[in-house]
PDB file of C-alpha atoms and ligand atoms in Angstrom:
ATOM      1  CA  MET A 413      -1.259  12.683  21.646  1.00 88.00           C
ATOM      2  CA  THR A 414      -2.416  13.512  18.311  1.00 97.00           C
ATOM      3  CA  VAL A 415      -3.034  10.631  16.826  1.00 98.00           C
ATOM      4  CA  GLY A 416      -3.992  10.064  12.263  1.00 98.00           C
ATOM      5  CA  VAL A 417      -5.145   7.372  11.040  1.00 98.00           C
ATOM      6  CA  LEU A 418      -4.015   7.621   7.050  1.00 98.00           C
ATOM      7  CA  ALA A 419      -7.781   8.345   6.291  1.00 98.00           C
ATOM      8  CA  LEU A 420      -7.259   7.730   2.275  1.00 98.00           C
ATOM      9  CA  GLN A 421      -9.868   4.679   1.819  1.00 97.00           C
ATOM     10  CA  GLY A 422     -10.363   1.387   4.086  1.00 98.00           C
ATOM     11  CA  ASP A 423     -12.397   1.165   7.421  1.00 97.00           C
ATOM     12  CA  PHE A 424     -10.649   4.323   9.336  1.00 98.00           C
ATOM     13  CA  ARG A 425     -13.199   5.574  11.074  1.00 98.00           C
ATOM     14  CA  GLU A 426     -13.198   1.913  12.669  1.00 98.00           C
ATOM     15  CA  HIS A 427     -10.132   2.960  13.684  1.00 98.00           C
ATOM     16  CA  ALA A 428     -10.833   6.510  14.718  1.00 98.00           C
ATOM     17  CA  SER A 429     -13.512   5.573  16.637  1.00 98.00           C
ATOM     18  CA  VAL A 430     -11.991   3.264  19.467  1.00 98.00           C
ATOM     19  CA  LEU A 431      -9.064   5.536  19.328  1.00 98.00           C
ATOM     20  CA  ARG A 432     -11.244   8.463  20.622  1.00 98.00           C
ATOM     21  CA  THR A 433     -13.540   5.635  23.118  1.00 97.00           C
ATOM     22  CA  LEU A 434      -9.466   5.430  23.877  1.00 97.00           C
ATOM     23  CA  GLY A 435      -9.539   9.161  24.651  1.00 97.00           C
ATOM     24  CA  ALA A 436      -7.120   9.375  22.380  1.00 97.00           C
ATOM     25  CA  ASP A 437      -6.588  13.225  19.557  1.00 98.00           C
ATOM     26  CA  VAL A 438      -7.753  11.679  16.549  1.00 98.00           C
ATOM     27  CA  THR A 439      -6.714  13.183  13.476  1.00 98.00           C
ATOM     28  CA  LEU A 440      -7.670  11.751   9.100  1.00 98.00           C
ATOM     29  CA  VAL A 441      -4.540  11.522   7.647  1.00 98.00           C
ATOM     30  CA  ARG A 442      -4.836  12.547   3.704  1.00 97.00           C
ATOM     31  CA  ARG A 443      -2.313  15.238   2.973  1.00 96.00           C
ATOM     32  CA  PRO A 444       0.655  15.601   3.994  1.00 97.00           C
ATOM     33  CA  ASP A 445       0.930  18.555   6.259  1.00 96.00           C
ATOM     34  CA  GLU A 446      -1.233  16.649   8.157  1.00 96.00           C
ATOM     35  CA  LEU A 447       1.824  14.390   9.021  1.00 96.00           C
ATOM     36  CA  ALA A 448       3.850  17.226  11.026  1.00 93.00           C
ATOM     37  CA  ALA A 449       0.850  17.345  14.171  1.00 94.00           C
ATOM     38  CA  ILE A 450       1.196  13.144  14.275  1.00 98.00           C
ATOM     39  CA  ASP A 451       3.016  11.376  16.999  1.00 98.00           C
ATOM     40  CA  GLY A 452       1.378   7.840  15.819  1.00 98.00           C
ATOM     41  CA  LEU A 453      -0.543   6.281  12.741  1.00 98.00           C
ATOM     42  CA  VAL A 454      -3.337   3.615  12.168  1.00 98.00           C
ATOM     43  CA  ILE A 455      -3.210   2.219   8.761  1.00 98.00           C
ATOM     44  CA  PRO A 456      -6.832   0.919   7.872  1.00 98.00           C
ATOM     45  CA  GLY A 457      -7.475  -1.963   6.660  1.00 97.00           C
ATOM     46  CA  GLY A 458      -8.823  -2.179   3.418  1.00 97.00           C
ATOM     47  CA  GLU A 459      -7.406  -2.510  -0.095  1.00 98.00           C
ATOM     48  CA  SER A 460      -3.317  -2.356  -0.287  1.00 98.00           C
ATOM     49  CA  SER A 461      -2.980  -1.849  -3.552  1.00 98.00           C
ATOM     50  CA  VAL A 462      -5.322   1.002  -4.117  1.00 98.00           C
ATOM     51  CA  MET A 463      -4.239   2.180  -0.933  1.00 98.00           C
ATOM     52  CA  ASP A 464      -0.563   2.447  -2.504  1.00 98.00           C
ATOM     53  CA  LYS A 465      -2.063   4.173  -5.424  1.00 98.00           C
ATOM     54  CA  LEU A 466      -3.610   6.740  -3.282  1.00 98.00           C
ATOM     55  CA  ALA A 467      -0.892   7.744  -1.041  1.00 98.00           C
ATOM     56  CA  ARG A 468       1.333   7.627  -4.017  1.00 98.00           C
ATOM     57  CA  THR A 469      -1.020  10.539  -5.937  1.00 98.00           C
ATOM     58  CA  PHE A 470      -1.387  12.363  -2.709  1.00 97.00           C
ATOM     59  CA  GLY A 471       2.688  13.198  -2.108  1.00 97.00           C
ATOM     60  CA  LEU A 472       2.080  11.325   1.283  1.00 98.00           C
ATOM     61  CA  ALA A 473       4.365   7.974   0.508  1.00 98.00           C
ATOM     62  CA  ASP A 474       7.405   9.477   0.825  1.00 98.00           C
ATOM     63  CA  PRO A 475       6.963  11.867   3.957  1.00 98.00           C
ATOM     64  CA  LEU A 476       5.533   9.253   5.355  1.00 98.00           C
ATOM     65  CA  ARG A 477       8.373   6.506   4.384  1.00 98.00           C
ATOM     66  CA  GLU A 478      10.109   9.046   6.460  1.00 97.00           C
ATOM     67  CA  ARG A 479       8.593   9.375   9.867  1.00 97.00           C
ATOM     68  CA  ILE A 480       8.318   5.586   9.842  1.00 98.00           C
ATOM     69  CA  ARG A 481      12.213   5.792   9.238  1.00 97.00           C
ATOM     70  CA  ASP A 482      12.352   7.735  11.819  1.00 96.00           C
ATOM     71  CA  GLY A 483      10.091   5.726  14.671  1.00 97.00           C
ATOM     72  CA  LEU A 484       7.274   7.222  14.414  1.00 98.00           C
ATOM     73  CA  PRO A 485       4.727   4.719  16.172  1.00 98.00           C
ATOM     74  CA  VAL A 486       2.087   2.756  13.375  1.00 98.00           C
ATOM     75  CA  TYR A 487      -0.167  -0.061  14.055  1.00 98.00           C
ATOM     76  CA  GLY A 488      -2.150  -1.294  10.417  1.00 98.00           C
ATOM     77  CA  THR A 489      -3.625  -4.217  10.442  1.00 98.00           C
ATOM     78  CA  CYS A 490      -4.683  -5.781   7.998  1.00 98.00           C
ATOM     79  CA  ALA A 491      -4.263  -3.876   4.240  1.00 98.00           C
ATOM     80  CA  GLY A 492      -2.147  -1.400   6.430  1.00 98.00           C
ATOM     81  CA  LEU A 493      -0.388  -5.016   7.775  1.00 98.00           C
ATOM     82  CA  ILE A 494       0.571  -4.058   3.631  1.00 98.00           C
ATOM     83  CA  MET A 495       2.070  -1.407   3.933  1.00 98.00           C
ATOM     84  CA  LEU A 496       3.997  -1.769   6.634  1.00 98.00           C
ATOM     85  CA  ALA A 497       6.133  -4.846   5.788  1.00 98.00           C
ATOM     86  CA  ASP A 498       8.979  -4.913   3.448  1.00 98.00           C
ATOM     87  CA  SER A 499       8.077  -7.479   1.144  1.00 98.00           C
ATOM     88  CA  VAL A 500       4.992  -8.676   0.107  1.00 98.00           C
ATOM     89  CA  LEU A 501       4.081 -11.162  -2.309  1.00 98.00           C
ATOM     90  CA  ASP A 502       0.972 -11.171  -4.599  1.00 98.00           C
ATOM     91  CA  ALA A 503       1.091  -7.364  -5.195  1.00 98.00           C
ATOM     92  CA  ILE A 504      -0.493  -6.849  -8.268  1.00 98.00           C
ATOM     93  CA  ALA A 505       1.624  -5.559 -10.720  1.00 97.00           C
ATOM     94  CA  GLY A 506       3.959  -2.307  -9.796  1.00 97.00           C
ATOM     95  CA  GLN A 507       2.093  -2.556  -5.799  1.00 98.00           C
ATOM     96  CA  GLN A 508       4.466  -0.687  -4.004  1.00 98.00           C
ATOM     97  CA  SER A 509       4.438  -0.462   0.030  1.00 98.00           C
ATOM     98  CA  LEU A 510       5.780   2.248   2.633  1.00 98.00           C
ATOM     99  CA  GLY A 511       7.390  -0.331   4.623  1.00 98.00           C
ATOM    100  CA  GLY A 512       9.231  -0.321   8.274  1.00 98.00           C
ATOM    101  CA  LEU A 513       8.432  -3.934   9.102  1.00 98.00           C
ATOM    102  CA  ASP A 514      11.384  -6.383   8.417  1.00 98.00           C
ATOM    103  CA  VAL A 515       8.165  -9.284   7.444  1.00 98.00           C
ATOM    104  CA  VAL A 516       7.683 -11.042   4.266  1.00 98.00           C
ATOM    105  CA  VAL A 517       3.514 -10.765   3.788  1.00 98.00           C
ATOM    106  CA  ARG A 518       1.235 -12.403   1.274  1.00 98.00           C
ATOM    107  CA  ARG A 519      -2.110 -11.002  -0.033  1.00 97.00           C
ATOM    108  CA  ASN A 520      -5.294 -12.909   0.353  1.00 95.00           C
ATOM    109  CA  ALA A 521      -3.652 -16.238   1.450  1.00 94.00           C
ATOM    110  CA  PHE A 522      -6.613 -17.060   3.481  1.00 90.00           C
ATOM    111  CA  GLY A 523      -8.839 -17.015  -0.088  1.00 84.00           C
ATOM    112  CA  SER A 524     -11.529 -15.698  -1.063  1.00 78.00           C
ATOM    113  CA  GLN A 525     -14.060 -13.080   0.409  1.00 74.00           C
ATOM    114  CA  THR A 526     -15.734 -15.222   1.124  1.00 74.00           C
ATOM    115  CA  GLN A 527     -14.156 -17.578   3.165  1.00 80.00           C
ATOM    116  CA  SER A 528     -13.295 -14.861   5.825  1.00 84.00           C
ATOM    117  CA  PHE A 529     -13.202 -16.719   9.173  1.00 89.00           C
ATOM    118  CA  GLU A 530     -13.093 -15.688  13.199  1.00 93.00           C
ATOM    119  CA  THR A 531     -11.043 -17.379  16.195  1.00 95.00           C
ATOM    120  CA  ASP A 532      -9.489 -17.072  19.619  1.00 96.00           C
ATOM    121  CA  LEU A 533      -5.669 -15.759  19.172  1.00 97.00           C
ATOM    122  CA  ASP A 534      -3.641 -16.018  22.095  1.00 95.00           C
ATOM    123  CA  ILE A 535      -1.254 -12.756  22.750  1.00 95.00           C
ATOM    124  CA  PRO A 536      -0.055 -13.304  26.053  1.00 93.00           C
ATOM    125  CA  GLU A 537       1.314  -9.454  25.654  1.00 91.00           C
ATOM    126  CA  LEU A 538      -2.247  -8.437  25.876  1.00 95.00           C
ATOM    127  CA  GLY A 539      -3.747 -10.327  28.929  1.00 94.00           C
ATOM    128  CA  GLU A 540      -4.503 -14.473  29.719  1.00 95.00           C
ATOM    129  CA  VAL A 541      -8.064 -13.340  27.709  1.00 96.00           C
ATOM    130  CA  PRO A 542      -7.794 -14.792  23.940  1.00 96.00           C
ATOM    131  CA  VAL A 543      -8.478 -11.778  21.452  1.00 96.00           C
ATOM    132  CA  HIS A 544     -10.889 -12.511  19.489  1.00 95.00           C
ATOM    133  CA  ALA A 545      -9.420 -12.083  15.355  1.00 95.00           C
ATOM    134  CA  VAL A 546     -11.439 -11.996  11.923  1.00 94.00           C
ATOM    135  CA  PHE A 547     -10.232 -12.433   9.703  1.00 94.00           C
ATOM    136  CA  ILE A 548     -11.913 -10.659   5.664  1.00 93.00           C
ATOM    137  CA  ARG A 549      -9.121 -11.465   3.019  1.00 93.00           C
ATOM    138  CA  GLY A 550      -6.644 -10.578   4.741  1.00 95.00           C
ATOM    139  CA  PRO A 551      -2.785 -11.775   4.812  1.00 96.00           C
ATOM    140  CA  VAL A 552      -0.146 -14.229   6.121  1.00 97.00           C
ATOM    141  CA  VAL A 553       3.330 -13.270   7.370  1.00 98.00           C
ATOM    142  CA  GLU A 554       5.196 -16.044   5.170  1.00 98.00           C
ATOM    143  CA  SER A 555       8.562 -14.821   7.114  1.00 98.00           C
ATOM    144  CA  VAL A 556       9.970 -12.645  10.175  1.00 98.00           C
ATOM    145  CA  GLY A 557      13.373 -11.271  10.139  1.00 98.00           C
ATOM    146  CA  ARG A 558      15.176 -10.646  12.367  1.00 97.00           C
ATOM    147  CA  ASN A 559      14.575  -7.349  13.139  1.00 98.00           C
ATOM    148  CA  ALA A 560      10.346  -8.114  13.587  1.00 98.00           C
ATOM    149  CA  ARG A 561       9.503 -10.488  16.673  1.00 98.00           C
ATOM    150  CA  PRO A 562       5.411 -12.752  15.822  1.00 98.00           C
ATOM    151  CA  LEU A 563       2.679 -11.702  18.682  1.00 97.00           C
ATOM    152  CA  ALA A 564       0.438 -14.163  17.197  1.00 97.00           C
ATOM    153  CA  THR A 565      -0.378 -17.191  15.743  1.00 97.00           C
ATOM    154  CA  LEU A 566      -2.326 -19.544  14.279  1.00 96.00           C
ATOM    155  CA  ALA A 567      -2.567 -23.237  15.543  1.00 93.00           C
ATOM    156  CA  ASP A 568      -1.052 -24.291  12.530  1.00 93.00           C
ATOM    157  CA  GLY A 569       1.490 -21.752  13.242  1.00 96.00           C
ATOM    158  CA  ARG A 570       1.201 -19.242  10.635  1.00 96.00           C
ATOM    159  CA  VAL A 571       1.937 -15.945  12.009  1.00 98.00           C
ATOM    160  CA  VAL A 572      -1.063 -13.205  11.799  1.00 98.00           C
ATOM    161  CA  ALA A 573       0.841 -10.590  14.581  1.00 98.00           C
ATOM    162  CA  VAL A 574       4.135  -9.563  14.424  1.00 98.00           C
ATOM    163  CA  GLU A 575       5.838  -6.293  16.487  1.00 98.00           C
ATOM    164  CA  GLN A 576       8.974  -4.207  15.401  1.00 98.00           C
ATOM    165  CA  GLY A 577       9.841  -1.744  18.111  1.00 97.00           C
ATOM    166  CA  ASN A 578       7.183   1.062  17.766  1.00 98.00           C
ATOM    167  CA  LEU A 579       5.771  -0.269  14.587  1.00 98.00           C
ATOM    168  CA  LEU A 580       2.869  -3.104  15.244  1.00 98.00           C
ATOM    169  CA  GLY A 581       0.864  -5.520  12.247  1.00 98.00           C
ATOM    170  CA  THR A 582      -1.725  -7.506  12.244  1.00 98.00           C
ATOM    171  CA  SER A 583      -3.670  -9.664   9.266  1.00 97.00           C
ATOM    172  CA  PHE A 584      -6.962  -8.785  11.593  1.00 96.00           C
ATOM    173  CA  HIS A 585      -9.155  -6.349  12.710  1.00 95.00           C
ATOM    174  CA  PRO A 586     -10.013  -5.940  16.455  1.00 95.00           C
ATOM    175  CA  GLU A 587     -11.203  -2.518  15.465  1.00 94.00           C
ATOM    176  CA  ILE A 588     -14.831  -4.140  14.413  1.00 94.00           C
ATOM    177  CA  THR A 589     -15.062  -6.155  16.924  1.00 93.00           C
ATOM    178  CA  GLY A 590     -14.627  -4.094  19.847  1.00 92.00           C
ATOM    179  CA  GLU A 591     -11.044  -5.695  20.877  1.00 94.00           C
ATOM    180  CA  HIS A 592      -9.534  -2.480  22.614  1.00 97.00           C
ATOM    181  CA  ARG A 593      -5.936  -3.658  23.497  1.00 97.00           C
ATOM    182  CA  PHE A 594      -3.856  -3.835  20.654  1.00 97.00           C
ATOM    183  CA  HIS A 595      -5.002  -0.040  20.346  1.00 98.00           C
ATOM    184  CA  GLU A 596      -4.057   0.706  23.946  1.00 98.00           C
ATOM    185  CA  TYR A 597      -1.207  -1.706  23.048  1.00 97.00           C
ATOM    186  CA  PHE A 598      -0.218   1.136  20.532  1.00 98.00           C
ATOM    187  CA  LEU A 599      -1.136   4.044  22.231  1.00 98.00           C
ATOM    188  CA  SER A 600       0.995   3.575  25.294  1.00 97.00           C
ATOM    189  CA  LYS A 601       4.173   2.781  22.592  1.00 97.00           C
ATOM    190  CA  VAL A 602       3.099   6.543  21.247  1.00 98.00           C
ATOM    191  CA  ARG A 603       2.381   7.875  24.736  1.00 97.00           C
ATOM    192  CA  ALA A 604       6.925   6.129  26.490  1.00 96.00           C
ATOM    193  CA  ARG A 605       7.396   7.979  22.306  1.00 94.00           C
ATOM    194  CA  THR A 606       6.133  11.207  22.883  1.00 92.00           C
ATOM    195  CA  LEU A 607       7.088  11.620  26.587  1.00 91.00           C
ATOM    196  CA  ALA A 608      11.310  10.404  26.287  1.00 88.00           C
ATOM    197  CA  ALA A 609      10.869  13.123  23.185  1.00 79.00           C
TER     198      ALA A 609
HETATM  199  N1  LIG B1217      -6.525  -7.860   0.362  1.00 50.66           N
HETATM  200  C1  LIG B1217      -6.754  -6.301   0.724  1.00 50.66           C
HETATM  201  C2  LIG B1217      -5.343  -6.442   0.312  1.00 50.66           C
HETATM  202  O1  LIG B1217      -4.404  -6.783  -0.350  1.00 50.66           O
HETATM  203  C3  LIG B1217      -7.026  -6.487   2.499  1.00 50.66           C
HETATM  204  C4  LIG B1217      -8.352  -6.950   3.105  1.00 50.66           C
HETATM  205  C5  LIG B1217      -7.902  -5.528   4.468  1.00 50.66           C
HETATM  206  O2  LIG B1217      -7.787  -5.528   4.589  1.00 50.66           O
HETATM  207  N2  LIG B1217      -9.014  -6.938   4.714  1.00 50.66           N
HETATM  208  O3  LIG B1217      -4.646  -5.505   0.688  1.00 50.66           O
END
């Protein structure tokens, strides 16, 4: 079971480290030929407009879209969630996402870097202990289409984590807080798909 981490930009090292701690074989993905060997992919936080440009420049965007359509398990955090969203509000001119998740997200929905915040979220799927979530210029999920479902909401009801089959996205960054349950949940999807193949 080999898990790729999209390593064009952003905090891919932190994701690779969590995945290795959980026993996964990790490959950093920068070129299209590196996609063939992976059974799952993490798209890190960073800057989605830059990630989009680099993904297209390196010829990764279309092959990635194909793998996603084909059922590849993918977990996106923050900018990674934006990359997975079918529709992106407040994108820069010409910005594209990879899509796959039937959601509309709004970039930078919580304001600037200085308005970053932390909170605890109840996510029954991950157990009783709340998830400590760090938001760094994160997106919010403005609407969840009928193919996707919300996994976590803020106290005001705004959706900040979603799931759709093998796709998982969070507005926040479990990879920097020692919170491993999202990565474990993602790896269980990778494992299930590998066993079924
Ligand atoms: N604001 C960034 C974007 O639009 C996301 C920030 C993050 O990944 N921490 O891509």
